Short mmCIF file of C-alpha atoms in Angstrom, two decimals:
data_model
loop_
_atom_site.label_atom_id
_atom_site.label_comp_id
_atom_site.label_asym_id
_atom_site.label_seq_id
_atom_site.Cartn_x
_atom_site.Cartn_y
_atom_site.Cartn_z
CA MET A 1 99.65 168.73 150.70
CA LEU A 2 96.94 170.75 148.97
CA LEU A 3 94.38 169.60 151.50
CA SER A 4 96.66 170.45 154.44
CA SER A 5 97.07 174.01 153.16
CA GLY A 6 93.32 174.65 153.53
CA ARG A 7 93.04 176.45 150.22
CA CYS A 8 90.08 176.10 147.91
CA LEU A 9 90.70 173.68 145.11
CA GLY A 10 87.76 175.06 143.07
CA THR A 11 86.09 172.95 140.47
CA VAL A 12 89.16 170.69 140.28
CA GLY A 13 88.66 169.49 143.84
CA ILE A 14 84.98 168.97 143.29
CA ALA A 15 85.72 166.95 140.16
CA LEU A 16 88.28 164.80 142.08
CA GLU A 17 85.79 164.22 144.88
CA GLN A 18 83.10 163.16 142.43
CA ALA A 19 85.54 160.86 140.62
CA GLY A 20 86.42 159.10 143.96
CA CYS A 21 89.99 160.24 144.09
CA LEU A 22 89.37 162.18 147.32
CA PRO A 23 87.31 161.08 150.29
CA VAL A 24 83.90 162.73 150.70
CA GLY A 25 84.01 165.66 153.13
CA SER A 26 87.78 166.06 152.89
CA LEU A 27 87.54 169.35 150.96
CA PRO A 28 87.89 172.66 152.79
CA ASN A 29 84.85 174.71 153.70
CA SER A 30 85.61 177.19 150.93
CA CYS A 31 85.03 174.45 148.35
CA HIS A 32 81.41 174.14 149.48
CA TYR A 33 80.70 177.54 147.97
CA CYS A 34 82.16 176.34 144.69
CA ARG A 35 79.96 173.26 144.99
CA ARG A 36 76.92 175.49 145.29
CA GLY A 37 78.03 177.53 142.26
CA VAL A 38 78.46 174.41 140.21
CA ALA A 39 74.99 173.20 141.23
CA GLY A 40 73.48 176.52 140.18
CA MET A 41 75.35 176.37 136.91
CA ARG A 42 74.03 172.89 136.24
CA SER A 43 70.43 173.94 137.00
CA ARG A 44 70.79 176.83 134.56
CA GLN A 45 72.19 174.48 131.96
CA ARG A 46 69.26 172.12 132.43
CA MET A 47 66.79 175.01 132.16
CA PHE A 48 68.51 176.27 129.00
CA ALA A 49 68.44 172.77 127.50
CA ALA A 50 64.72 172.46 128.29
CA VAL A 51 63.98 175.80 126.63
CA MET A 52 65.99 174.82 123.56
CA ARG A 53 64.17 171.47 123.32
CA LEU A 54 60.80 173.29 123.55
CA LEU A 55 61.88 175.75 120.86
CA LEU A 56 63.02 172.98 118.54
CA LYS A 57 59.75 171.14 119.11
CA CYS A 58 57.78 174.31 118.19
CA LEU A 59 59.90 174.80 115.08
CA ARG A 60 59.26 171.20 114.03
CA LEU A 61 55.55 171.60 114.62
CA GLY A 62 55.41 174.86 112.61
CA ARG A 63 57.41 173.27 109.82
CA ARG A 64 55.05 170.32 109.73
CA ARG A 65 52.02 172.62 109.53
CA ARG A 66 53.67 174.69 106.83
CA PHE A 67 54.52 171.60 104.83
CA LYS A 68 50.96 170.35 105.31
CA LEU A 69 49.54 173.64 103.96
CA VAL A 70 51.88 173.53 100.96
CA ARG A 71 50.81 169.94 100.26
CA GLN A 72 47.13 170.95 100.41
CA VAL A 73 47.71 173.82 97.97
CA GLU A 74 49.57 171.50 95.60
CA GLN A 75 46.76 168.93 95.80
CA LEU A 76 44.12 171.61 95.03
CA TRP A 77 46.20 172.91 92.12
CA HIS A 78 46.62 169.44 90.61
CA TYR A 79 42.92 168.69 91.13
CA GLY A 80 41.85 171.95 89.42
CA HIS A 81 44.30 171.38 86.58
CA LEU A 82 42.92 167.87 86.09
CA CYS A 83 39.31 169.11 86.10
CA LEU A 84 40.15 171.84 83.55
CA ARG A 85 41.90 169.36 81.27
CA SER A 86 39.02 166.90 81.55
CA LEU A 87 36.51 169.62 80.56
CA LEU A 88 38.56 171.03 77.68
CA TYR A 89 40.25 167.89 76.45
CA ASN A 90 39.88 167.16 72.78
CA SER A 91 41.94 164.69 70.81
CA PHE A 92 41.92 167.07 67.82
CA THR A 93 43.21 170.06 69.80
CA ASN A 94 46.64 171.37 68.90
CA GLY A 95 48.46 174.69 68.78
CA ASP A 96 46.72 175.83 65.60
CA VAL A 97 43.26 175.24 67.07
CA VAL A 98 44.13 177.19 70.22
CA LEU A 99 45.53 180.07 68.15
CA ASP A 100 42.42 180.19 65.97
CA SER A 101 40.22 180.23 69.07
CA LEU A 102 42.17 183.14 70.53
CA PHE A 103 41.83 185.15 67.32
CA GLU A 104 38.14 184.33 66.85
CA PRO A 105 36.97 187.69 68.40
CA VAL A 106 39.30 189.54 66.03
CA TYR A 107 37.91 187.66 63.04
CA TRP A 108 34.35 188.41 64.18
CA LEU A 109 35.12 192.14 64.57
CA VAL A 110 36.80 192.37 61.18
CA ASP A 111 33.94 190.49 59.55
CA HIS A 112 31.24 192.74 60.99
CA VAL A 113 33.17 195.97 60.44
CA THR A 114 33.73 194.98 56.84
CA ARG A 115 30.06 194.14 56.47
CA TRP A 116 28.89 197.44 57.98
CA PHE A 117 31.45 199.83 56.48
CA GLY A 118 33.43 198.17 53.73
CA VAL A 119 30.46 197.42 51.51
CA THR A 120 28.40 200.57 52.05
CA TYR A 121 31.07 203.25 52.47
CA THR A 122 34.33 204.19 50.83
CA PRO A 123 37.65 204.13 52.71
CA ALA A 124 37.52 207.93 53.04
CA TRP A 125 34.10 207.65 54.68
CA ILE A 126 35.41 205.00 57.08
CA CYS A 127 38.33 207.27 58.06
CA TRP A 128 35.87 210.10 58.66
CA HIS A 129 33.78 207.94 60.98
CA LEU A 130 36.82 206.76 62.93
CA ALA A 131 38.32 210.25 63.27
CA TYR A 132 35.14 212.15 64.11
CA GLY A 133 33.71 209.45 66.37
CA HIS A 134 36.83 209.22 68.52
CA TRP A 135 37.29 213.00 68.65
CA ASN A 136 33.70 213.48 69.75
CA LEU A 137 34.00 210.75 72.37
CA ILE A 138 37.19 212.26 73.81
CA MET A 139 35.58 215.70 74.06
CA ILE A 140 32.50 214.27 75.81
CA VAL A 141 34.49 212.30 78.38
CA PHE A 142 36.94 215.15 79.06
CA HIS A 143 34.33 217.87 79.62
CA TYR A 144 32.06 215.61 81.68
CA TYR A 145 34.96 214.63 83.96
CA MET A 146 36.07 218.25 84.34
CA ALA A 147 32.51 219.44 85.02
CA ILE A 148 32.19 216.90 87.84
CA THR A 149 35.59 217.35 89.47
CA THR A 150 36.03 221.13 89.07
CA SER A 151 34.72 223.28 91.89
CA PRO A 152 32.38 226.06 90.69
CA GLY A 153 34.07 228.55 92.99
CA HIS A 154 33.04 229.93 96.37
CA PRO A 155 33.52 233.39 97.88
CA PRO A 156 35.89 233.74 100.83
CA GLN A 157 34.32 233.72 104.27
CA ALA A 158 36.58 236.44 105.62
CA LYS A 159 36.07 240.15 105.05
CA ASN A 160 37.58 241.64 101.89
CA ASP A 161 37.97 245.01 100.22
CA LEU A 162 35.73 244.29 97.23
CA THR A 163 33.24 246.95 96.32
CA GLY A 164 29.57 246.21 95.85
CA VAL A 165 29.68 243.17 98.13
CA SER A 166 26.47 242.30 99.96
CA ILE A 167 25.87 239.85 102.79
CA CYS A 168 24.22 236.50 102.18
CA ARG A 169 21.24 236.09 104.50
CA LYS A 170 21.80 232.32 104.76
CA CYS A 171 25.61 232.13 104.98
CA ILE A 172 26.00 235.45 106.83
CA ALA A 173 29.14 235.93 104.73
CA PRO A 174 30.28 238.36 101.98
CA LYS A 175 28.42 237.85 98.71
CA PRO A 176 30.11 239.33 95.59
CA ALA A 177 28.24 240.31 92.44
CA ARG A 178 26.67 237.47 90.40
CA THR A 179 27.01 235.15 93.42
CA HIS A 180 24.00 233.18 94.65
CA HIS A 181 23.32 230.73 97.43
CA CYS A 182 22.77 227.05 96.55
CA SER A 183 20.25 225.42 98.87
CA ILE A 184 21.51 221.91 97.97
CA CYS A 185 25.22 222.57 98.53
CA ASN A 186 24.34 225.04 101.34
CA ARG A 187 27.06 227.41 100.10
CA CYS A 188 27.33 230.52 97.98
CA VAL A 189 28.56 229.86 94.44
CA LEU A 190 30.38 232.36 92.22
CA LYS A 191 28.42 233.22 89.05
CA MET A 192 25.98 230.43 89.83
CA ASP A 193 23.90 229.12 86.93
CA HIS A 194 22.11 226.15 88.52
CA HIS A 195 22.70 222.95 90.48
CA CYS A 196 22.95 220.03 88.05
CA PRO A 197 21.85 216.63 89.44
CA TRP A 198 23.52 214.81 86.52
CA LEU A 199 26.87 216.24 87.62
CA ASN A 200 26.11 216.20 91.35
CA ASN A 201 27.73 219.62 91.36
CA CYS A 202 26.86 223.27 91.00
CA VAL A 203 27.49 224.97 87.65
CA GLY A 204 29.35 228.18 88.41
CA HIS A 205 32.22 230.40 87.39
CA TYR A 206 34.96 227.76 87.03
CA ASN A 207 33.02 224.86 85.49
CA HIS A 208 30.33 226.63 83.42
CA ARG A 209 32.34 226.18 80.22
CA TYR A 210 32.85 222.47 80.90
CA PHE A 211 29.12 221.97 81.45
CA PHE A 212 28.10 223.74 78.25
CA SER A 213 30.80 221.99 76.21
CA PHE A 214 29.66 218.60 77.52
CA CYS A 215 26.05 219.35 76.54
CA LEU A 216 27.17 220.57 73.09
CA PHE A 217 29.41 217.62 72.24
CA MET A 218 26.95 215.12 73.71
CA THR A 219 24.23 216.53 71.44
CA MET A 220 26.57 216.38 68.46
CA GLY A 221 27.44 212.77 69.29
CA CYS A 222 23.79 211.72 69.55
CA ILE A 223 22.98 213.43 66.24
CA TYR A 224 25.98 211.72 64.65
CA CYS A 225 24.85 208.30 65.91
CA SER A 226 21.27 208.90 64.74
CA ILE A 227 22.33 209.94 61.24
CA SER A 228 24.97 207.22 60.87
CA GLY A 229 22.67 204.50 62.14
CA TRP A 230 19.60 205.49 60.10
CA GLU A 231 20.11 202.72 57.54
CA MET A 232 20.70 200.14 60.26
CA PHE A 233 17.57 201.37 62.04
CA ARG A 234 15.48 201.00 58.90
CA ASP A 235 16.79 197.49 58.22
CA ALA A 236 16.27 196.42 61.84
CA TYR A 237 12.76 197.88 61.96
CA ALA A 238 11.84 196.15 58.68
CA ALA A 239 13.26 192.87 60.00
CA ILE A 240 11.15 193.16 63.17
CA GLU A 241 8.01 193.79 61.12
CA ARG A 242 8.89 190.82 58.92
CA MET A 243 9.38 188.67 62.02
CA LYS A 244 5.95 189.64 63.31
CA LEU A 245 4.34 188.80 59.97
CA LEU A 246 6.07 185.44 59.69
CA GLU A 247 5.17 184.62 63.28
CA LYS A 248 1.49 185.18 62.51
CA GLU A 249 1.72 183.01 59.41
CA ARG A 250 3.54 180.30 61.33
CA LEU A 251 0.88 180.25 64.03
CA GLN A 252 -1.88 180.06 61.43
CA VAL A 253 -0.17 177.12 59.73
CA ALA A 254 0.56 175.42 63.02
CA ALA A 255 -3.11 175.60 64.04
CA ASN A 256 -4.00 173.12 61.26
CA GLN A 257 -1.05 170.77 61.80
CA THR A 258 0.24 168.42 64.46
CA TYR A 259 3.06 169.25 66.88
CA TYR A 260 5.65 167.35 64.86
CA GLN A 261 4.79 169.23 61.67
CA THR A 262 5.24 172.70 63.23
CA PRO A 263 7.90 174.62 61.23
CA PRO A 264 10.93 175.93 63.12
CA PRO A 265 11.19 179.68 63.86
CA THR A 266 12.51 181.75 60.98
CA PHE A 267 14.60 184.07 63.17
CA SER A 268 16.80 182.98 66.06
CA PHE A 269 16.78 184.62 69.48
CA ARG A 270 20.12 186.27 68.76
CA GLN A 271 18.83 187.86 65.57
CA ARG A 272 15.69 189.16 67.29
CA ALA A 273 17.71 190.59 70.18
CA PHE A 274 20.15 192.26 67.77
CA HIS A 275 17.43 193.96 65.71
CA LYS A 276 15.56 195.15 68.79
CA SER A 277 18.77 196.52 70.33
CA VAL A 278 19.51 198.54 67.17
CA VAL A 279 16.01 200.04 67.23
CA TYR A 280 16.26 200.83 70.94
CA LEU A 281 19.67 202.50 70.59
CA TRP A 282 18.54 204.64 67.66
CA VAL A 283 15.40 205.79 69.49
CA LEU A 284 17.45 206.51 72.63
CA CYS A 285 20.07 208.56 70.74
CA SER A 286 17.41 210.50 68.87
CA SER A 287 15.48 211.27 72.07
CA VAL A 288 18.60 212.41 73.92
CA ALA A 289 19.60 214.55 70.92
CA LEU A 290 16.23 216.34 70.99
CA ALA A 291 16.09 216.86 74.76
CA LEU A 292 19.73 217.74 75.31
CA GLY A 293 19.79 219.80 72.09
CA ALA A 294 16.96 221.98 73.41
CA LEU A 295 18.85 222.50 76.69
CA THR A 296 22.04 223.37 74.77
CA LEU A 297 20.23 225.93 72.62
CA TRP A 298 18.73 227.47 75.74
CA HIS A 299 22.14 227.90 77.38
CA ALA A 300 23.61 229.16 74.10
CA ALA A 301 20.99 231.93 74.06
CA LEU A 302 21.86 232.83 77.65
CA ILE A 303 25.58 232.95 76.85
CA THR A 304 24.88 235.17 73.84
CA ARG A 305 23.09 237.66 76.14
CA GLY A 306 25.84 237.41 78.77
CA GLU A 307 23.70 236.10 81.61
CA THR A 308 23.07 232.93 83.58
CA SER A 309 19.84 231.07 84.23
CA ILE A 310 19.31 232.86 87.55
CA GLU A 311 20.26 236.25 86.10
CA ARG A 312 17.72 235.82 83.33
CA HIS A 313 14.85 235.88 85.83
CA ILE A 314 16.41 238.79 87.72
CA ASN A 315 17.08 240.78 84.53
CA ARG A 316 13.58 240.13 83.22
CA LYS A 317 11.99 241.55 86.37
CA GLU A 318 14.39 244.49 86.30
CA ARG A 319 13.63 245.10 82.63
CA GLN A 320 9.88 245.13 83.30
CA ARG A 321 10.32 247.45 86.28
CA LEU A 322 12.40 249.97 84.32
CA GLN A 323 10.15 249.73 81.30
CA LYS A 324 7.27 251.04 83.37
CA LYS A 325 9.42 254.06 84.21
CA GLY A 326 10.29 254.64 80.57
CA LYS A 327 13.88 253.47 80.92
CA VAL A 328 15.88 250.84 79.06
CA PHE A 329 17.66 248.04 80.90
CA ARG A 330 21.24 247.22 79.96
CA ASN A 331 23.07 244.17 81.28
CA PRO A 332 26.38 245.38 82.78
CA TYR A 333 28.01 241.98 82.16
CA SER A 334 27.18 241.79 78.44
CA TYR A 335 29.84 242.90 75.93
CA GLY A 336 27.97 242.03 72.75
CA SER A 337 27.07 238.65 71.27
CA TRP A 338 30.46 237.81 69.74
CA ASP A 339 32.51 239.13 72.66
CA ASN A 340 30.30 237.28 75.13
CA TRP A 341 31.22 234.01 73.43
CA LYS A 342 34.91 234.90 73.41
CA VAL A 343 34.81 235.74 77.11
CA PHE A 344 32.89 232.56 77.94
CA LEU A 345 35.17 230.24 75.94
CA GLY A 346 38.38 232.06 76.94
CA VAL A 347 39.40 232.93 73.38
CA ASP A 348 42.01 235.72 73.47
CA VAL A 349 43.77 235.11 70.15
CA PRO A 350 42.54 233.36 66.96
CA ARG A 351 44.55 230.19 67.58
CA HIS A 352 42.59 229.63 70.80
CA TRP A 353 39.59 228.56 68.70
CA LEU A 354 41.61 225.44 67.90
CA THR A 355 43.53 224.86 71.12
CA ARG A 356 40.80 225.85 73.59
CA VAL A 357 37.54 225.08 71.78
CA LEU A 358 38.14 222.21 69.34
CA LEU A 359 40.65 220.42 71.59
CA PRO A 360 40.46 219.54 75.31
CA SER A 361 41.78 222.46 77.35
CA PRO A 362 41.75 222.96 81.15
CA HIS A 363 42.35 226.73 80.97
CA LEU A 364 40.71 228.94 83.58
CA PRO A 365 38.00 231.49 82.78
CA HIS A 366 38.59 235.24 82.79
CA GLY A 367 38.62 236.83 86.22
CA THR A 368 38.29 235.36 89.68
CA GLY A 369 34.50 235.58 89.98
CA LEU A 370 34.87 238.12 92.81
CA SER A 371 35.16 241.19 90.58
CA TRP A 372 34.20 241.69 86.95
CA ASP A 373 36.76 243.82 85.18
CA LEU A 374 36.85 244.27 81.42
CA PRO A 375 38.38 241.13 79.81
CA PRO A 376 41.31 241.70 77.43
CA CYS A 377 39.52 239.96 74.55
CA VAL A 378 36.66 242.49 74.48
CA THR A 379 37.01 244.80 71.47
CA GLU A 380 34.50 247.44 72.51
CA GLN A 381 34.02 248.66 76.05
CA ARG A 382 30.47 249.23 77.23
CA ALA A 383 29.46 251.49 80.07
CA PRO A 384 28.37 249.35 83.02
CA LEU A 385 24.99 251.01 83.43
CA LEU A 386 21.90 249.27 84.62
CA ALA A 387 19.58 251.80 83.03
CA ILE A 388 19.80 254.75 80.72
#
């Protein structure tokens, strides 16, 4: 009855036809469209199944490779562990032996420190060495780092309302007082002193104090090392001379004996290297103390007069020129020896000698480097005259 009605039986009719319940070709024409839809659905199902099988195969392959890599890492780890155990294996090794081996550097340090300080010096002297040595080291590292990383200061490139501003012939830009052009940095530097190759930086308005403090504390540290190591230097130098003398005697004795009767060396290589290193370090510290001390004294004299290295040459020529005219030159940026040091170090109140001079302090200098007004720490004002 369903077939006589001519209606589409859908997937049910197609299933009955495939099962043999209905004769082939007995379905209406509308069922052929359903047959086509079912065929397309089956092809999509087959394609989806093929893609899934390919994906599962890739996952299995990646898992196998990953497991293979993990197995290789485990094999290398076990092989390295076995090699390490074979090299360090000792039937007498236990936890106490390992602990003693770990603390061996500590025992060596305590032994040598006791030998160098405990026998020769008192506990108060040891505390002095520890306190002063670490304080000096901190001051050296701090001021050297600040001198390198702090910009010396540069004038603005735009026009400003500052009085007494000239034009730099190389930068073609405003050039305030005490500003000079650095040929290495190719820029104008505020209150330029010089370009320091050891800092790879110009010494100017904002890092001049750091540079001088580094030179001062470095000189103090070298002098401290030279004085403290004088006894060690004498002992090491005497040991080296004794080694040379014994070596000559050994060679003279060995010249009249066979090879098997040659006496062994009196001093080991480690002892010779230690004594020579002590002598070298003492000579190096003493040499640096002399050279850097002379440079520090030179800059201290410039600071006392209130001038920089470049201004010294300019002021000397100006002084000679005015002297021929019967006039006296006066530095307009000098406020007296004591006040010059207070302005340079940034000491406004007495407690600043502790917090800003004897301790690391990143405080800024007086003024901006563009204009030079009277600092508040100056007790006596001087007339800014070049000549009287």
